[in-house]
Short mmCIF file of C-alpha atoms in Angstrom, two decimals:
data_model
loop_
_atom_site.label_atom_id
_atom_site.label_comp_id
_atom_site.label_asym_id
_atom_site.label_seq_id
_atom_site.Cartn_x
_atom_site.Cartn_y
_atom_site.Cartn_z
CA UNK E 29 124.69 117.10 -0.17
CA UNK E 30 125.29 115.95 2.54
CA UNK E 31 127.31 113.24 4.16
CA UNK E 32 126.73 114.14 7.51
CA UNK E 33 123.58 115.62 9.64
CA UNK E 34 123.36 116.44 13.34
CA UNK E 35 120.70 118.08 14.60
CA UNK E 36 120.21 118.88 18.75
CA UNK E 37 122.76 115.79 19.20
CA UNK E 38 123.31 115.12 23.03
CA UNK E 39 125.47 112.92 24.99
CA UNK E 40 125.70 113.38 28.96
CA UNK E 41 127.99 111.54 31.37
CA UNK E 42 125.07 111.22 34.89
CA UNK E 43 123.72 114.69 34.25
CA UNK E 44 126.15 116.38 33.02
CA UNK E 45 126.01 117.26 29.26
CA UNK E 46 129.09 116.89 27.42
CA UNK E 47 127.23 117.38 24.51
CA UNK E 48 124.88 119.72 24.90
CA UNK E 49 122.29 120.14 21.11
CA UNK E 50 124.70 120.88 18.57
CA UNK E 51 123.57 121.08 15.05
CA UNK E 52 125.59 121.06 12.36
CA UNK E 53 126.13 119.26 8.25
CA UNK E 54 129.16 117.85 6.62
CA UNK E 55 129.46 118.42 2.77
CA UNK E 56 130.36 115.04 0.37
CA UNK E 57 134.58 115.81 -0.38
CA UNK E 58 134.73 118.06 2.97
CA UNK E 59 137.31 118.50 4.94
CA UNK E 60 135.65 119.48 8.31
CA UNK E 61 137.45 120.66 11.75
CA UNK E 62 136.13 119.87 14.89
CA UNK E 63 138.19 122.17 16.90
CA UNK E 64 138.32 122.98 21.19
CA UNK E 65 140.40 122.45 24.20
CA UNK E 66 140.35 119.53 25.98
CA UNK E 67 136.51 118.62 27.38
CA UNK E 68 134.52 120.21 25.30
CA UNK E 69 132.97 117.16 24.12
CA UNK E 70 134.99 117.00 20.36
CA UNK E 71 135.76 113.14 20.64
CA UNK E 72 131.99 112.46 22.57
CA UNK E 73 130.41 113.64 19.11
CA UNK E 74 132.76 112.50 17.00
CA UNK E 75 132.21 108.88 19.14
CA UNK E 76 128.68 109.80 17.93
CA UNK E 77 128.75 109.75 14.69
CA UNK E 78 130.71 106.48 14.44
CA UNK E 79 128.65 104.73 16.05
CA UNK E 80 130.86 104.24 19.19
CA UNK E 81 128.70 105.65 22.00
CA UNK E 82 124.86 106.08 22.08
CA UNK E 83 123.45 109.58 22.17
CA UNK E 84 120.95 110.42 24.67
CA UNK E 85 118.84 112.13 22.37
CA UNK E 86 118.67 114.13 18.99
CA UNK E 87 119.41 112.97 15.81
CA UNK E 88 122.35 111.86 13.48
CA UNK E 89 123.08 110.72 10.21
CA UNK E 90 126.39 109.40 8.34
CA UNK E 91 125.47 108.43 5.25
CA UNK E 92 122.14 108.21 5.52
CA UNK E 93 122.20 106.23 8.60
CA UNK E 94 121.38 106.17 11.96
CA UNK E 95 124.58 105.39 14.16
CA UNK E 96 122.85 103.74 17.16
CA UNK E 97 120.66 101.35 14.69
CA UNK E 98 122.55 101.13 11.17
CA UNK E 99 125.70 100.85 12.79
CA UNK E 100 127.15 97.44 11.27
CA UNK E 101 126.42 98.93 7.42
CA UNK E 102 127.36 102.47 7.97
CA UNK E 103 130.85 100.90 9.87
CA UNK E 104 131.35 99.35 6.56
CA UNK E 105 131.70 102.55 4.66
CA UNK E 106 133.35 105.19 7.52
CA UNK E 107 137.30 104.85 8.46
CA UNK E 108 138.49 105.99 11.99
CA UNK E 109 141.87 106.96 14.26
CA UNK E 110 140.81 106.88 16.77
CA UNK E 111 142.90 108.80 20.31
CA UNK E 112 144.99 106.40 22.66
CA UNK E 113 144.39 103.14 20.54
CA UNK E 114 147.30 99.90 20.14
CA UNK E 115 147.88 97.07 18.75
CA UNK E 116 148.53 93.70 20.21
CA UNK E 117 153.02 94.30 20.84
CA UNK E 118 153.48 91.71 18.92
CA UNK E 119 151.14 92.22 15.83
CA UNK E 120 153.17 93.23 13.05
CA UNK E 121 152.72 95.80 10.85
CA UNK E 122 151.59 94.07 8.25
CA UNK E 123 149.66 91.10 9.60
CA UNK E 124 147.17 94.36 11.10
CA UNK E 125 146.83 95.58 7.23
CA UNK E 126 145.78 92.50 6.77
CA UNK E 127 143.57 91.64 8.96
CA UNK E 128 141.79 95.12 8.78
CA UNK E 129 141.42 95.14 5.27
CA UNK E 130 139.67 91.71 5.92
CA UNK E 131 137.16 92.90 7.30
CA UNK E 132 135.77 95.42 4.62
CA UNK E 133 133.66 94.60 1.68
CA UNK E 134 135.60 96.26 -0.60
CA UNK E 135 139.30 96.89 1.28
CA UNK E 136 141.87 99.09 -0.06
CA UNK E 137 145.28 97.00 -1.50
CA UNK E 138 147.41 97.54 1.88
CA UNK E 139 150.58 96.61 0.62
CA UNK E 140 150.20 100.11 -1.31
CA UNK E 141 148.68 101.72 1.54
CA UNK E 142 151.85 99.92 3.26
CA UNK E 143 153.99 101.76 0.81
CA UNK E 144 152.41 105.07 1.15
CA UNK E 145 152.11 106.02 4.55
CA UNK E 146 156.20 105.00 4.45
CA UNK E 147 155.66 101.63 6.23
CA UNK E 148 156.94 99.60 3.98
CA UNK E 149 160.01 99.35 5.31
CA UNK E 150 159.03 98.46 8.71
CA UNK E 151 155.92 95.41 7.77
CA UNK E 152 157.96 93.24 10.12
CA UNK E 153 158.10 94.78 13.37
CA UNK E 154 156.20 94.15 16.14
CA UNK E 155 153.89 96.66 17.06
CA UNK E 156 155.27 97.34 20.23
CA UNK E 157 158.51 98.21 18.55
CA UNK E 158 157.59 100.97 16.59
CA UNK E 159 158.12 104.69 16.97
CA UNK E 160 155.06 106.81 17.79
CA UNK E 161 154.79 108.62 14.24
CA UNK E 162 155.27 104.71 12.95
CA UNK E 163 152.39 103.73 14.58
CA UNK E 164 150.18 107.14 13.93
CA UNK E 165 150.64 106.68 10.30
CA UNK E 166 149.94 102.79 10.93
CA UNK E 167 146.67 103.49 12.45
CA UNK E 168 145.26 106.27 9.59
CA UNK E 169 146.50 103.50 7.34
CA UNK E 170 144.22 101.24 8.81
CA UNK E 171 141.56 103.47 8.92
CA UNK E 172 141.51 104.23 5.38
CA UNK E 173 142.02 100.27 4.40
CA UNK E 174 138.69 99.50 4.39
CA UNK E 175 138.77 102.42 1.02
CA UNK E 176 136.26 104.68 3.60
CA UNK E 177 133.48 107.23 2.05
CA UNK E 178 133.91 109.25 5.42
CA UNK E 179 137.22 109.26 7.09
CA UNK E 180 137.13 110.57 11.27
CA UNK E 181 140.67 111.85 12.16
CA UNK E 182 140.92 112.12 16.02
CA UNK E 183 144.23 114.56 17.19
CA UNK E 184 145.84 113.17 13.87
CA UNK E 185 149.13 114.35 14.54
CA UNK E 186 149.74 114.66 17.61
CA UNK E 187 153.35 112.33 18.62
CA UNK E 188 154.44 113.58 14.98
CA UNK E 189 157.10 115.85 14.75
CA UNK E 190 156.99 118.83 12.73
CA UNK E 191 158.12 117.54 9.33
CA UNK E 192 156.08 114.48 9.81
CA UNK E 193 153.01 116.81 10.42
CA UNK E 194 153.29 118.59 7.07
CA UNK E 195 153.97 115.18 5.09
CA UNK E 196 150.25 113.43 7.25
CA UNK E 197 148.57 117.60 6.01
CA UNK E 198 149.14 116.42 2.16
CA UNK E 199 148.42 112.84 2.50
CA UNK E 200 145.38 114.35 4.34
CA UNK E 201 144.48 116.34 0.95
CA UNK E 202 144.47 113.53 -0.92
CA UNK E 203 141.86 111.44 1.05
CA UNK E 204 139.86 114.07 -0.37
CA UNK E 205 141.01 113.95 -3.35
CA UNK E 206 139.82 110.79 -4.00
CA UNK E 207 136.88 111.21 -2.67
CA UNK E 208 136.18 110.79 0.19
CA UNK E 209 134.95 113.64 3.54
CA UNK E 210 137.33 114.34 6.32
CA UNK E 211 136.41 114.79 9.85
CA UNK E 212 139.17 116.33 11.72
CA UNK E 213 139.67 116.37 15.32
CA UNK E 214 142.11 119.07 16.32
CA UNK E 215 143.61 121.01 19.26
CA UNK E 216 146.31 122.24 16.79
CA UNK E 217 145.10 125.19 15.69
CA UNK E 218 147.78 125.40 12.40
CA UNK E 219 146.68 121.95 11.27
CA UNK E 220 142.96 123.22 11.29
CA UNK E 221 143.91 126.38 9.44
CA UNK E 222 146.16 124.88 6.90
CA UNK E 223 143.73 122.18 6.38
CA UNK E 224 139.96 122.08 7.12
CA UNK E 225 137.30 123.72 4.30
CA UNK E 226 135.24 125.00 7.55
CA UNK E 227 134.96 124.67 11.53
CA UNK E 228 133.29 123.65 14.28
CA UNK E 229 134.95 125.37 17.15
CA UNK E 230 132.87 123.62 20.41
CA UNK E 231 133.54 124.97 24.08
CA UNK E 232 131.84 123.04 27.06
CA UNK E 233 129.46 120.71 25.08
CA UNK E 234 128.10 123.74 22.60
CA UNK E 235 129.44 125.36 19.18
CA UNK E 236 131.00 128.63 20.10
CA UNK E 237 131.13 129.56 16.02
CA UNK E 238 130.66 127.56 12.48
CA UNK E 239 132.08 128.87 9.54
CA UNK E 240 135.73 128.75 7.21
CA UNK E 241 138.79 129.27 9.12
CA UNK E 242 139.41 132.43 7.46
CA UNK E 243 135.65 133.88 8.08
CA UNK E 244 136.30 133.01 12.09
CA UNK E 245 139.48 135.20 12.07
CA UNK E 246 137.68 137.61 10.28
CA UNK E 247 134.45 138.05 12.25
CA UNK E 248 136.51 137.46 15.46
CA UNK E 249 137.63 140.80 14.36
CA UNK E 250 140.64 140.92 16.53
CA UNK E 251 143.06 143.68 16.74
CA UNK E 252 146.26 142.55 13.49
CA UNK E 253 149.49 144.65 13.31
CA UNK E 254 151.28 145.86 10.16
CA UNK E 255 154.84 146.19 10.63
CA UNK E 256 156.60 148.28 7.42
CA UNK E 257 160.07 150.03 7.04
CA UNK E 258 158.81 153.10 4.88
CA UNK E 259 160.94 154.48 2.02
CA UNK E 260 161.19 157.99 2.05
CA UNK E 261 159.47 160.74 4.33
CA UNK E 262 156.04 159.32 6.27
CA UNK E 263 153.46 161.51 7.95
CA UNK E 264 152.52 158.54 10.66
CA UNK E 265 149.64 161.27 11.34
CA UNK E 266 148.15 160.88 7.92
CA UNK E 267 147.66 156.99 9.31
CA UNK E 268 145.89 157.33 12.05
CA UNK E 269 143.03 159.08 10.48
CA UNK E 270 142.48 155.82 8.15
CA UNK E 271 139.12 153.18 9.60
CA UNK E 272 140.12 150.56 11.25
CA UNK E 273 143.57 151.74 12.66
CA UNK E 274 143.58 151.76 16.31
CA UNK E 275 147.32 153.13 16.68
CA UNK E 276 149.98 153.81 14.96
CA UNK E 277 153.78 153.98 16.17
CA UNK E 278 157.27 154.61 15.05
CA UNK E 279 160.15 152.31 16.39
CA UNK E 280 163.76 153.89 14.73
CA UNK E 281 163.14 153.13 10.84
CA UNK E 282 160.04 150.91 11.97
CA UNK E 283 156.42 151.86 11.65
CA UNK E 284 153.69 149.74 13.49
CA UNK E 285 150.07 149.92 12.93
CA UNK E 286 147.00 148.53 14.62
CA UNK E 287 144.33 147.34 14.02
CA UNK E 288 140.91 145.79 13.06
CA UNK E 289 139.05 144.35 9.93
CA UNK E 290 140.06 145.20 6.79
CA UNK E 291 142.81 148.39 7.26
CA UNK E 292 146.34 146.59 5.71
CA UNK E 293 144.23 147.56 2.81
CA UNK E 294 143.44 151.23 4.15
CA UNK E 295 146.98 151.80 5.20
CA UNK E 296 148.38 149.84 1.91
CA UNK E 297 146.54 152.25 -0.25
CA UNK E 298 147.12 155.20 1.30
CA UNK E 299 150.91 154.49 1.03
CA UNK E 300 150.54 154.03 -2.15
CA UNK E 301 149.15 157.25 -2.67
CA UNK E 302 151.74 159.11 -0.76
CA UNK E 303 154.31 157.28 -3.03
CA UNK E 304 155.91 156.36 0.02
CA UNK E 305 157.32 152.16 -0.94
CA UNK E 306 156.69 149.88 2.63
CA UNK E 307 160.03 147.61 2.52
CA UNK E 308 159.86 144.74 4.80
CA UNK E 309 155.95 144.58 5.52
CA UNK E 310 154.78 142.17 7.77
CA UNK E 311 151.51 140.65 9.43
CA UNK E 312 151.19 139.62 12.77
CA UNK E 313 148.68 137.92 14.88
CA UNK E 314 146.23 137.54 12.54
CA UNK E 315 145.31 133.93 12.80
CA UNK E 316 142.56 131.35 14.17
CA UNK E 317 144.76 131.34 17.48
CA UNK E 318 143.81 134.56 18.04
CA UNK E 319 139.91 134.26 16.35
CA UNK E 320 139.55 131.51 18.98
CA UNK E 321 140.34 132.88 21.81
CA UNK E 322 138.11 135.95 21.35
CA UNK E 323 135.54 133.43 20.11
CA UNK E 324 135.76 131.36 23.30
CA UNK E 325 137.37 133.73 25.83
CA UNK E 326 140.17 130.91 26.42
CA UNK E 327 143.73 129.29 25.50
CA UNK E 328 143.91 126.02 23.78
CA UNK E 329 145.78 124.35 26.88
CA UNK E 330 147.28 122.09 24.53
CA UNK D 1 130.80 84.93 13.13
CA UNK D 2 132.11 86.97 10.33
CA UNK D 3 136.01 87.43 10.74
CA UNK D 4 136.36 84.41 13.56
CA UNK D 5 138.40 81.90 11.80
CA UNK D 6 141.30 85.48 10.68
CA UNK D 7 141.61 86.21 14.68
CA UNK D 8 141.52 82.86 15.30
CA UNK D 9 144.83 82.37 13.02
CA UNK D 10 146.26 85.74 14.62
CA UNK D 11 145.38 85.06 17.37
CA UNK D 12 147.29 81.16 17.21
CA UNK D 13 150.56 83.16 15.79
CA UNK D 14 149.98 85.84 18.93
CA UNK D 15 150.08 83.00 21.32
CA UNK D 16 152.93 80.90 19.89
CA UNK D 17 155.24 84.40 19.76
CA UNK D 18 155.10 84.85 23.66
CA UNK D 19 157.57 82.36 24.37
CA UNK D 20 157.50 82.80 28.31
CA UNK D 21 153.86 81.59 28.18
CA UNK D 22 154.48 79.23 26.00
CA UNK D 23 156.61 77.70 27.81
CA UNK D 24 154.58 78.02 31.13
CA UNK D 25 152.07 76.09 29.45
CA UNK D 26 153.72 73.29 27.58
CA UNK D 27 156.98 72.96 29.36
CA UNK D 28 156.38 73.74 33.45
CA UNK D 29 153.73 70.41 33.43
CA UNK D 30 155.90 68.05 31.89
CA UNK D 31 159.32 69.25 34.03
CA UNK D 32 157.21 68.52 37.72
CA UNK D 33 156.81 64.94 35.54
CA UNK D 34 159.78 64.59 34.60
CA UNK D 35 161.38 65.56 38.15
CA UNK D 36 159.48 63.23 40.56
CA UNK D 37 158.66 60.55 38.07
CA UNK D 38 162.38 60.35 37.96
CA UNK D 39 162.18 59.83 42.31
CA UNK D 40 162.78 55.94 42.45
CA UNK D 41 159.21 53.47 43.31
CA UNK D 42 157.46 57.11 42.44
CA UNK D 43 155.93 54.56 39.44
CA UNK D 44 154.00 52.49 41.87
CA UNK D 45 150.59 53.31 43.51
CA UNK D 46 151.41 55.43 46.32
CA UNK D 47 149.57 54.79 49.93
CA UNK D 48 149.03 58.52 51.08
CA UNK D 49 147.89 59.32 48.10
CA UNK D 50 144.55 56.86 47.57
CA UNK D 51 146.45 54.24 46.05
CA UNK D 52 147.20 56.31 43.09
CA UNK D 53 150.59 55.92 40.87
CA UNK D 54 153.05 58.52 42.09
CA UNK D 55 154.05 60.02 38.28
CA UNK D 56 149.74 59.85 37.38
CA UNK D 57 149.38 61.89 40.19
CA UNK D 58 151.82 64.44 39.49
CA UNK D 59 150.73 64.09 35.55
CA UNK D 60 147.02 65.00 36.79
CA UNK D 61 148.85 68.23 38.87
CA UNK D 62 150.62 69.05 36.01
CA UNK D 63 146.99 69.04 33.98
CA UNK D 64 145.65 71.42 37.36
CA UNK D 65 148.55 74.09 36.99
CA UNK D 66 147.86 74.66 33.01
CA UNK D 67 144.15 75.05 33.93
CA UNK D 68 145.07 77.74 36.75
CA UNK D 69 148.16 79.45 35.00
CA UNK D 70 145.83 80.34 31.64
CA UNK D 71 142.18 80.23 33.29
CA UNK D 72 143.31 82.66 36.09
CA UNK D 73 146.56 84.42 35.19
CA UNK D 74 146.31 84.46 31.32
CA UNK D 75 142.80 84.68 30.56
CA UNK D 76 142.41 88.24 33.11
CA UNK D 77 145.69 89.53 32.11
CA UNK D 78 145.54 89.58 28.30
CA UNK D 79 141.58 90.01 28.58
CA UNK D 80 141.87 93.82 30.48
CA UNK D 81 144.70 94.26 28.60
CA UNK D 82 143.11 94.23 25.12
CA UNK D 83 140.80 96.64 26.98
CA UNK D 84 143.08 99.21 28.02
CA UNK D 85 145.09 99.37 25.49
CA UNK D 86 141.80 99.94 23.11
CA UNK D 87 142.03 97.52 21.29
CA UNK D 88 138.29 96.60 21.62
CA UNK D 89 137.12 100.05 21.43
CA UNK D 90 139.20 99.85 17.94
CA UNK D 91 137.52 97.23 16.54
CA UNK D 92 133.75 99.04 17.46
CA UNK D 93 134.50 100.98 14.68
CA UNK D 94 135.07 98.37 11.98
CA UNK D 95 131.84 95.51 10.60
CA UNK D 96 133.00 93.32 12.91
CA UNK D 97 132.40 92.92 16.11
CA UNK D 98 134.80 92.93 18.95
CA UNK D 99 133.14 89.72 20.46
CA UNK D 100 134.86 88.34 18.08
CA UNK D 101 138.23 88.63 18.95
CA UNK D 102 137.47 87.74 22.48
CA UNK D 103 135.84 84.32 21.77
CA UNK D 104 138.65 83.69 18.95
CA UNK D 105 141.14 83.94 21.41
CA UNK D 106 139.69 81.66 24.11
CA UNK D 107 139.23 79.20 21.72
CA UNK D 108 142.80 79.62 20.77
CA UNK D 109 143.49 79.62 24.50
CA UNK D 110 141.27 76.12 25.20
CA UNK D 111 143.30 74.83 22.07
CA UNK D 112 146.61 74.94 23.65
CA UNK D 113 145.09 73.98 26.81
CA UNK D 114 143.89 70.76 25.44
CA UNK D 115 147.59 70.36 23.01
CA UNK D 116 149.54 70.93 26.43
CA UNK D 117 147.39 68.31 27.96
CA UNK D 118 147.72 65.74 25.16
CA UNK D 119 151.50 66.20 25.22
CA UNK D 120 151.67 65.48 28.89
CA UNK D 121 149.41 62.57 28.97
CA UNK D 122 151.11 61.32 25.74
CA UNK D 123 154.86 61.92 27.46
CA UNK D 124 154.42 60.26 30.68
CA UNK D 125 152.31 57.15 29.36
CA UNK D 126 155.46 56.35 26.57
CA UNK D 127 158.49 57.89 28.94
CA UNK D 128 157.49 56.91 32.64
CA UNK D 129 154.93 53.88 31.43
CA UNK D 130 152.07 55.06 33.12
CA UNK D 131 148.66 54.37 32.23
CA UNK D 132 146.57 56.79 29.66
CA UNK D 133 143.56 57.85 31.79
CA UNK D 134 141.09 54.71 32.16
CA UNK D 135 137.62 56.95 31.85
CA UNK D 136 139.26 58.77 28.59
CA UNK D 137 135.69 59.92 27.89
CA UNK D 138 135.26 61.05 31.55
CA UNK D 139 138.27 62.34 31.33
CA UNK D 140 138.06 64.49 28.66
CA UNK D 141 134.62 65.70 29.30
CA UNK D 142 135.89 66.60 32.91
CA UNK D 143 139.13 68.46 31.55
CA UNK D 144 136.73 70.22 29.10
CA UNK D 145 134.17 71.54 31.85
CA UNK D 146 137.29 72.71 33.71
CA UNK D 147 139.08 74.87 30.93
CA UNK D 148 134.81 76.20 30.63
CA UNK D 149 134.65 77.38 34.90
CA UNK D 150 138.44 78.28 34.96
CA UNK D 151 138.16 80.54 31.97
CA UNK D 152 134.50 82.07 32.98
CA UNK D 153 136.38 83.22 35.83
CA UNK D 154 139.16 84.49 34.21
CA UNK D 155 136.54 86.57 32.35
CA UNK D 156 134.71 87.44 35.65
CA UNK D 157 137.98 88.99 36.72
CA UNK D 158 138.52 90.60 33.70
CA UNK D 159 134.99 92.17 33.08
CA UNK D 160 134.76 92.90 36.92
CA UNK D 161 138.38 94.17 37.04
CA UNK D 162 137.90 98.69 35.79
CA UNK D 163 142.09 98.12 35.02
CA UNK D 164 144.21 95.55 33.87
CA UNK D 165 146.10 95.86 36.53
CA UNK D 166 143.22 95.30 38.94
CA UNK D 167 142.25 91.99 36.16
CA UNK D 168 145.95 90.95 37.24
CA UNK D 169 145.58 91.05 40.86
CA UNK D 170 142.74 89.36 41.10
CA UNK D 171 143.58 86.67 39.23
CA UNK D 172 146.44 85.71 41.36
CA UNK D 173 143.94 86.12 44.59
CA UNK D 174 142.22 83.61 42.87
CA UNK D 175 145.42 81.19 41.92
CA UNK D 176 147.31 81.23 44.92
CA UNK D 177 143.70 79.55 47.69
CA UNK D 178 142.82 77.36 44.30
CA UNK D 179 146.23 75.65 44.24
CA UNK D 180 146.15 75.08 48.18
CA UNK D 181 141.90 74.25 48.64
CA UNK D 182 142.68 72.19 44.68
CA UNK D 183 145.12 69.77 46.21
CA UNK D 184 147.71 70.89 44.09
CA UNK D 185 150.27 72.50 47.11
CA UNK D 186 149.67 68.88 48.75
CA UNK D 187 147.19 66.42 48.17
CA UNK D 188 143.51 66.58 49.36
CA UNK D 189 144.77 63.10 51.33
CA UNK D 190 146.75 64.94 53.97
CA UNK D 191 144.11 67.91 54.24
CA UNK D 192 142.03 68.07 57.48
CA UNK D 193 138.28 67.30 56.34
CA UNK D 194 137.14 70.28 56.07
CA UNK D 195 139.86 72.00 54.05
CA UNK D 196 139.33 69.03 52.35
CA UNK D 197 135.44 69.94 51.49
CA UNK D 198 136.85 73.87 51.10
CA UNK D 199 138.12 72.63 48.19
CA UNK D 200 135.66 70.78 46.47
CA UNK D 201 133.65 73.99 45.97
CA UNK D 202 136.59 75.49 44.46
CA UNK D 203 136.56 75.13 40.26
CA UNK D 204 140.14 74.32 40.75
CA UNK D 205 139.90 71.42 43.20
CA UNK D 206 136.93 70.01 41.76
CA UNK D 207 138.74 69.50 38.50
CA UNK D 208 141.60 68.27 40.47
CA UNK D 209 139.52 65.42 41.60
CA UNK D 210 137.76 64.49 38.98
CA UNK D 211 140.78 64.07 36.40
CA UNK D 212 142.54 62.13 39.22
CA UNK D 213 139.49 59.96 39.65
CA UNK D 214 138.82 59.31 35.53
CA UNK D 215 142.45 58.91 35.13
CA UNK D 216 142.81 56.07 38.18
CA UNK D 217 139.52 54.43 36.33
CA UNK D 218 137.00 55.87 38.53
CA UNK D 219 133.67 57.50 37.42
CA UNK D 220 133.59 61.40 37.86
CA UNK D 221 131.71 62.35 41.33
CA UNK D 222 128.23 64.08 39.66
CA UNK D 223 129.51 66.40 42.08
CA UNK D 224 132.53 68.24 40.86
CA UNK D 225 130.74 68.01 37.16
CA UNK D 226 128.16 69.80 38.58
CA UNK D 227 130.15 72.49 40.43
CA UNK D 228 132.47 72.99 37.86
CA UNK D 229 129.25 73.42 35.46
CA UNK D 230 127.45 75.97 38.11
CA UNK D 231 130.98 78.16 38.13
CA UNK D 232 131.14 77.99 34.14
CA UNK D 233 127.42 78.88 33.48
CA UNK D 234 127.46 81.53 36.81
CA UNK D 235 130.76 83.17 36.69
CA UNK D 236 129.94 83.49 32.30
CA UNK D 237 127.05 85.02 32.57
CA UNK D 238 128.42 87.79 35.38
CA UNK D 239 131.20 88.28 32.89
CA UNK D 240 128.72 88.90 30.00
CA UNK D 241 126.73 90.56 32.08
CA UNK D 242 129.57 93.00 33.11
CA UNK D 243 132.31 93.03 30.84
CA UNK D 244 133.36 96.64 29.91
CA UNK D 245 134.49 97.09 26.09
CA UNK D 246 136.55 100.33 27.28
CA UNK D 247 137.78 101.97 30.30
CA UNK D 248 135.43 104.14 30.23
CA UNK D 249 137.45 107.11 30.09
CA UNK D 250 135.36 109.96 29.01
#
């Protein structure tokens, strides 16, 4: 069942379309990524789904509701973490959670959320005294306090250190495990690749690609490189003839093979056939990062 | 108004945590009354003040300072900061309306103004034997109308300004001329007729006239009440019309 259905969504500022006729559907229980460079329209598109902005044309349904006409009912059932929001400086952590819990008909236990998101030790701290990571975790907790069916997270891990990012990813998987659908706006490749079931790549207001991260990588057809140290004699020329292989180089004891598609499987099969053991086998550069560049023709300026 | 009581409770706590604001609103008017009240002879009617008791005049000035500080400095600052910090935006994606928070905040601040003036009136009554405002009903009505007028003007500054910095700047631009023309820096009795006339048409000026008159036992001139009501309605309507809920960053 589709939880979010968007067709032909368009939003203009002045005459300039920021979101230009995008369509997609998000299924129940998915973690759906919206990826793209700054200014691609990611946040605007998501804000139209949350009812924070009114779209100019197209159709948007979230949980079967139109955010423009049924915003209030919709907002009881969604949770949102926005970019660049703050709380009153002197509001305490527990007060914020308790206040936001009071907005919803069937709120979560905010004390338990405070515990789970590692805020219990700071519960009496004023908002202004929290670290960047603590603020971020508080906003995620506030997004979840209404027991939402759909959670929108915009630039979830910006400002978090690598350890905190990993921990946050685990908690996002837990949100999904509890049955919620997650829409994740990001410009971090690793995050999207790690978490998302499917991802829409937005480029100048349009969807450049929409698929699973793995399929996007495949579809981009970018070259990648296989490196290994052959144990025993190896005739490199035989590898160069394999399908998909574009070059073979030997560098001392190391052999590097570049190619596209499924060439790595062909290379390892050939090595097995010739009874050559490949030590220190590594594959480089096969990531959503390179796929993204291939699909949009640009790098992400992070 | 769903959530109003909760917001009002939280906003009250936040207001009391702002020590500087609390001291300015409650302490400054009292300090003035005590400072001037101790001047010998100031407890008697003063010729240069249309026969008003000196301490009573200073207490009226205290009322005007509360009004101007909260309405012209406080309101533009806190309201524009709530917008600039995305607090209103964030509420826009919850089931409650950001407007509820704004109204709760204004009500809490208005209550602070009322509490401060009650405190001021009581202290001047018991410490300096200044009589209670003799037209107490009209005094109260004038003061409430003055809150509406000055808060509406402060809201208009917050509504019109794109940034918090601008809103605060507009607040100060309104504050100093208001204090000058309104008769706070020196009494209207010492003003030229033209300046006096101009002062009557500022919300703070008409407020101070009405407060002084009702304290002395005169009925407030309908002109002053009308001017205050006019500011409350016009500035309030414009603020409501042009209020931006977020900073508009795309």
